[in-house]
Short mmCIF file of C-alpha atoms in Angstrom, two decimals:
data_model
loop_
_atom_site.label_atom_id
_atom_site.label_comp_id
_atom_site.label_asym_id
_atom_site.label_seq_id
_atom_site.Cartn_x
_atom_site.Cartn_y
_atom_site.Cartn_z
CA UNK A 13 0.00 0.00 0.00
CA UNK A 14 2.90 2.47 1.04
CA UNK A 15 4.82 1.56 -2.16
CA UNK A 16 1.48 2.49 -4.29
CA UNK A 17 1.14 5.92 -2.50
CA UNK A 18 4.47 6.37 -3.29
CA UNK A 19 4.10 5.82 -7.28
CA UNK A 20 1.17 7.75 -7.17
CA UNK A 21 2.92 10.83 -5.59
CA UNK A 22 5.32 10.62 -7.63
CA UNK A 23 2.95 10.45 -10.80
CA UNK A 24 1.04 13.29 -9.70
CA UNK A 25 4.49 15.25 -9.21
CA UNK A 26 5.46 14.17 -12.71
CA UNK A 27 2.19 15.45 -13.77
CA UNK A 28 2.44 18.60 -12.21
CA UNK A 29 6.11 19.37 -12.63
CA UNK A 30 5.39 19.20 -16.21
CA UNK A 31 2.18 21.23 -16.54
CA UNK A 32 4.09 23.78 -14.37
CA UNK A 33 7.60 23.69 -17.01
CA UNK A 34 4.96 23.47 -20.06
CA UNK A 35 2.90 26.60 -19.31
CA UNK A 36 3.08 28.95 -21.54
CA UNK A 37 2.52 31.90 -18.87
CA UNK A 38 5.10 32.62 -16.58
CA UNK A 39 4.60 30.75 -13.00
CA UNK A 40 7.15 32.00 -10.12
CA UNK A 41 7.42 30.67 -6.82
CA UNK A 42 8.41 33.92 -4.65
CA UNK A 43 9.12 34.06 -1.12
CA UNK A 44 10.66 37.11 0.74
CA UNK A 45 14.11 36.36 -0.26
CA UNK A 46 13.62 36.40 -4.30
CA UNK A 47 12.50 33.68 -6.70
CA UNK A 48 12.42 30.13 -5.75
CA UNK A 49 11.64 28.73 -8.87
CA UNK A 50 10.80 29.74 -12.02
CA UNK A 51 9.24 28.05 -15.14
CA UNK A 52 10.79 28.33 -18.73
CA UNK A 53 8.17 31.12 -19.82
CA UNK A 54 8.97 33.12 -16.84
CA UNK A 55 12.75 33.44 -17.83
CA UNK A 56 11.38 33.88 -21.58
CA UNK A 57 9.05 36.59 -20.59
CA UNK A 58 11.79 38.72 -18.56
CA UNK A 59 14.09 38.26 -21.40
CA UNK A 60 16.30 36.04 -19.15
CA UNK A 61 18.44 32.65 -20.01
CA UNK A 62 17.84 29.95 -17.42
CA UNK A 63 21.23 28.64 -17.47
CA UNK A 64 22.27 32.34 -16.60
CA UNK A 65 21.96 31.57 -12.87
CA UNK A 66 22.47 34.72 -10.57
CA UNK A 67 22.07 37.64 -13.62
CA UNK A 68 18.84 36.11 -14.65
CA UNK A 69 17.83 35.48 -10.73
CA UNK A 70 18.98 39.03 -9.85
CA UNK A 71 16.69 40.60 -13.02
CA UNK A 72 13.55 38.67 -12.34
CA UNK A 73 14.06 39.02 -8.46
CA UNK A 74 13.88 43.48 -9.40
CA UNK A 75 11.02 42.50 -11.81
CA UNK A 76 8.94 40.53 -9.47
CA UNK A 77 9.22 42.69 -6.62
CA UNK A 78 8.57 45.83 -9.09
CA UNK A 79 5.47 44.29 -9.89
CA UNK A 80 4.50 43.33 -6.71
CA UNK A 81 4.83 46.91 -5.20
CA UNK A 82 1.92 47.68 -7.54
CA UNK A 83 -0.02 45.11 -5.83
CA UNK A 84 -3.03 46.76 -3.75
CA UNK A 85 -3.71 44.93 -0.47
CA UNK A 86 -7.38 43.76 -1.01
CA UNK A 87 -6.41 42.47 -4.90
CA UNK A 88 -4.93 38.69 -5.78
CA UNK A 89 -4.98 39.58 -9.31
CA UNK A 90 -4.51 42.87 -11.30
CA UNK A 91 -2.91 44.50 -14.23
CA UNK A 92 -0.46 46.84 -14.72
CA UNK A 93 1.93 48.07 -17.92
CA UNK A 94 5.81 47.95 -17.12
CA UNK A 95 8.87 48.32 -18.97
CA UNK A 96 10.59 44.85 -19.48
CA UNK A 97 14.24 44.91 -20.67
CA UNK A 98 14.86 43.86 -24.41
CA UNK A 99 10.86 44.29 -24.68
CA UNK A 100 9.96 47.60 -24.01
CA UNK A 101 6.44 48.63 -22.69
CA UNK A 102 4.39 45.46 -22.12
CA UNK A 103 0.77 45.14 -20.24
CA UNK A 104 1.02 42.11 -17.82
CA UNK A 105 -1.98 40.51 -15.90
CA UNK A 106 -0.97 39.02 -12.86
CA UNK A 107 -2.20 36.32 -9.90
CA UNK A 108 -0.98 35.82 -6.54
CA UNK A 109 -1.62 32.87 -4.42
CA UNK A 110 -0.53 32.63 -1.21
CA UNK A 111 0.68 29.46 0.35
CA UNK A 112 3.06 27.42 2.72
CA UNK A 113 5.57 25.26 1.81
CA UNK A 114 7.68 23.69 4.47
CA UNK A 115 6.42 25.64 6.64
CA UNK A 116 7.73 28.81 4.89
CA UNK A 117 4.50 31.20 3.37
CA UNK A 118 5.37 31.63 -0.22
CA UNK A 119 3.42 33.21 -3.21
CA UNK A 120 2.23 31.33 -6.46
CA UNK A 121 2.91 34.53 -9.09
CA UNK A 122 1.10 33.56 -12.41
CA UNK A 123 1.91 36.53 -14.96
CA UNK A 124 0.18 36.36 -18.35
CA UNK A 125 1.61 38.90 -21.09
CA UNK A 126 -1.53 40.65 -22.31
CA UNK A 127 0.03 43.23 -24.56
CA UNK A 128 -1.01 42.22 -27.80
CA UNK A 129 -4.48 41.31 -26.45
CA UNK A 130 -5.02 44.90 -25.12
CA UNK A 131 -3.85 46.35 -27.98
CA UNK A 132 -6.22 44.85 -29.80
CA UNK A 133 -9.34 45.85 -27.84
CA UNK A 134 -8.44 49.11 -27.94
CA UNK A 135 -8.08 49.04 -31.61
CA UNK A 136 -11.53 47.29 -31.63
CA UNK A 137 -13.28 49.94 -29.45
CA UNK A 138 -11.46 52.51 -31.53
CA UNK A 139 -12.96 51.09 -34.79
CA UNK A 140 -16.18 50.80 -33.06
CA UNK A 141 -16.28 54.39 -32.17
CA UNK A 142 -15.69 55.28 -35.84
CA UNK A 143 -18.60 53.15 -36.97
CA UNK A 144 -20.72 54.35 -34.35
CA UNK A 145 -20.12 58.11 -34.93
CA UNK A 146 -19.86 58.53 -39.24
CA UNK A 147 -22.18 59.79 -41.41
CA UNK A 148 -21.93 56.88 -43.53
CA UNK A 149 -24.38 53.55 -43.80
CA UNK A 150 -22.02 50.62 -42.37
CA UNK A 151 -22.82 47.09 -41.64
CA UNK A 152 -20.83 44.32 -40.60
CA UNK A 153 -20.34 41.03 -39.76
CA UNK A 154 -20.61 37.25 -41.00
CA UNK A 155 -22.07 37.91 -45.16
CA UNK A 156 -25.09 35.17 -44.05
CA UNK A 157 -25.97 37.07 -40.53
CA UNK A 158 -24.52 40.36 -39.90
CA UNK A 159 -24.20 41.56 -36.44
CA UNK A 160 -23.33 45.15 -36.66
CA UNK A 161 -24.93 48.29 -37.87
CA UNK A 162 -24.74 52.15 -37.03
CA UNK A 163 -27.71 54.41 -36.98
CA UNK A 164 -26.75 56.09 -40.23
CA UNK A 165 -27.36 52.77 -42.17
CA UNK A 166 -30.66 52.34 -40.47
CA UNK A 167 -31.73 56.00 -41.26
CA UNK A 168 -30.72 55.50 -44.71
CA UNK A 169 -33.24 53.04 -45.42
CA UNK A 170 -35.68 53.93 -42.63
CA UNK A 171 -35.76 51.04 -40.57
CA UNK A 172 -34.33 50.54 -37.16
CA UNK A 173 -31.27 48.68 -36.40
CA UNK A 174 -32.35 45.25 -35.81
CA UNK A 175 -34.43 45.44 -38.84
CA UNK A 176 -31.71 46.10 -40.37
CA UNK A 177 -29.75 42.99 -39.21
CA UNK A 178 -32.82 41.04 -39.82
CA UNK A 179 -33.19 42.12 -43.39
CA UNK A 180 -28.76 41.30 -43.99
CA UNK A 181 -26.49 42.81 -46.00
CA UNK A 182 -28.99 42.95 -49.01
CA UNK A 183 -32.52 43.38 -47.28
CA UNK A 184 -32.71 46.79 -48.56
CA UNK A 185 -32.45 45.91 -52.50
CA UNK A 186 -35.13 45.40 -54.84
CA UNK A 187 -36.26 41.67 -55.77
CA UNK A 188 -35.43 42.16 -59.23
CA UNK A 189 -31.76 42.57 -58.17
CA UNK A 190 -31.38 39.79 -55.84
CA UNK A 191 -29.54 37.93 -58.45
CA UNK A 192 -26.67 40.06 -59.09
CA UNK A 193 -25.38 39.95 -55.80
CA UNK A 194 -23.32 36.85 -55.82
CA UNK A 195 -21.48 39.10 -59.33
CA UNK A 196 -21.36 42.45 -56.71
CA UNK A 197 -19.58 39.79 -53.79
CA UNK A 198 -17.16 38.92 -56.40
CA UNK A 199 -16.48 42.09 -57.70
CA UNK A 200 -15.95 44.10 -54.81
CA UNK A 201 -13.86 41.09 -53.44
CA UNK A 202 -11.41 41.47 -56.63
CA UNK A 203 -11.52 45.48 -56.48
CA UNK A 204 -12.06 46.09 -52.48
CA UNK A 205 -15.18 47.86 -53.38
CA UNK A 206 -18.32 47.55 -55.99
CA UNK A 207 -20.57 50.79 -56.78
#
């Protein structure tokens, strides 16, 4: 029985060990002293080699404790934009857990780079801001079920906006034209518009 606990620990550590090195955001052990361990995309996201030793150590032990200084007392997760050397300006969403091990308390830091990810929500509210506020008729979406449209297209053909999703892309043209519109797809596909 002792010797089948045993395999299963250490099959459950195996398991573990390699979720933890496989990870692809960066998972730090920290206690008050610096970094205890560190997985692969931690040293990758701080722009550190592992086989470094002490210089990578020393730069993700500043990082870490950067970070945490931002850290408000009531929060175990937050985000925050930084500097990171070799990277520049980067938006990071972190996680604390707090835990013991050995009987020392440690923190479980899981840091996710969400850089690109904000960018791009930005850029979409940005867009949508644009399509909101112009003069000109837009819809958008899927070609079978479209799932945006500003108030200018809807004034344009006197209908309000979910009519106008209802009706598509082409609700608003006349039966006898319905045909063409697979030949208006394809040219304004080839030529990036069709008039």
């Amino acid at each position: 029985s002792i010797k089948n606990n045993i395999k299963s620990l250490e099959s459950s550590e195996k398991r573990y060990f390699s979720l933890f090195s496989n990870a692809s955001d960066a998972i730090i052990l920290w206690s008050d002293d610096g970094v205890v361990h560190a997985n692969p995309a931690a040293f990758t996201l701080f722009g550190c080699d592992e086989n470094i030793g002490e210089t990578a150590g020393s730069t993700q032990n500043e990082m870490i404790r950067h970070i945490l200084q931002r850290k408000k007392p009531e929060e175990d997760e937050w985000n925050m934009s930084t500097d990171i050397p070799g990277k520049g300006a980067c938006t990071l969403n972190i996680r604390l857990v707090r835990l013991v091990l050995e009987d020392l308390p440690m923190d479980l830091i899981q840091i996710r780079d969400i850089t690109m990810e904000t960018r791009m929500h930005e850029e979409i509210h940005r867009l949508a801001d644009i399509v909101k506020n112009t003069q000109a008729g837009i819809m958008a979406g899927p070609v079978h079920a479209p799932d945006i449209v500003n108030e200018a297209y809807a004034r344009m053909h006197e209908c309000t906006n979910e009519e106008a999703l209802k009706g598509g892309f082409f609700g608003p043209i006349h039966q006898d034209y319905k045909e063409d519109i697979p030949v208006w797809i394809r040219i304004a596909t080839e030529r990036g518009h069709m008039t």
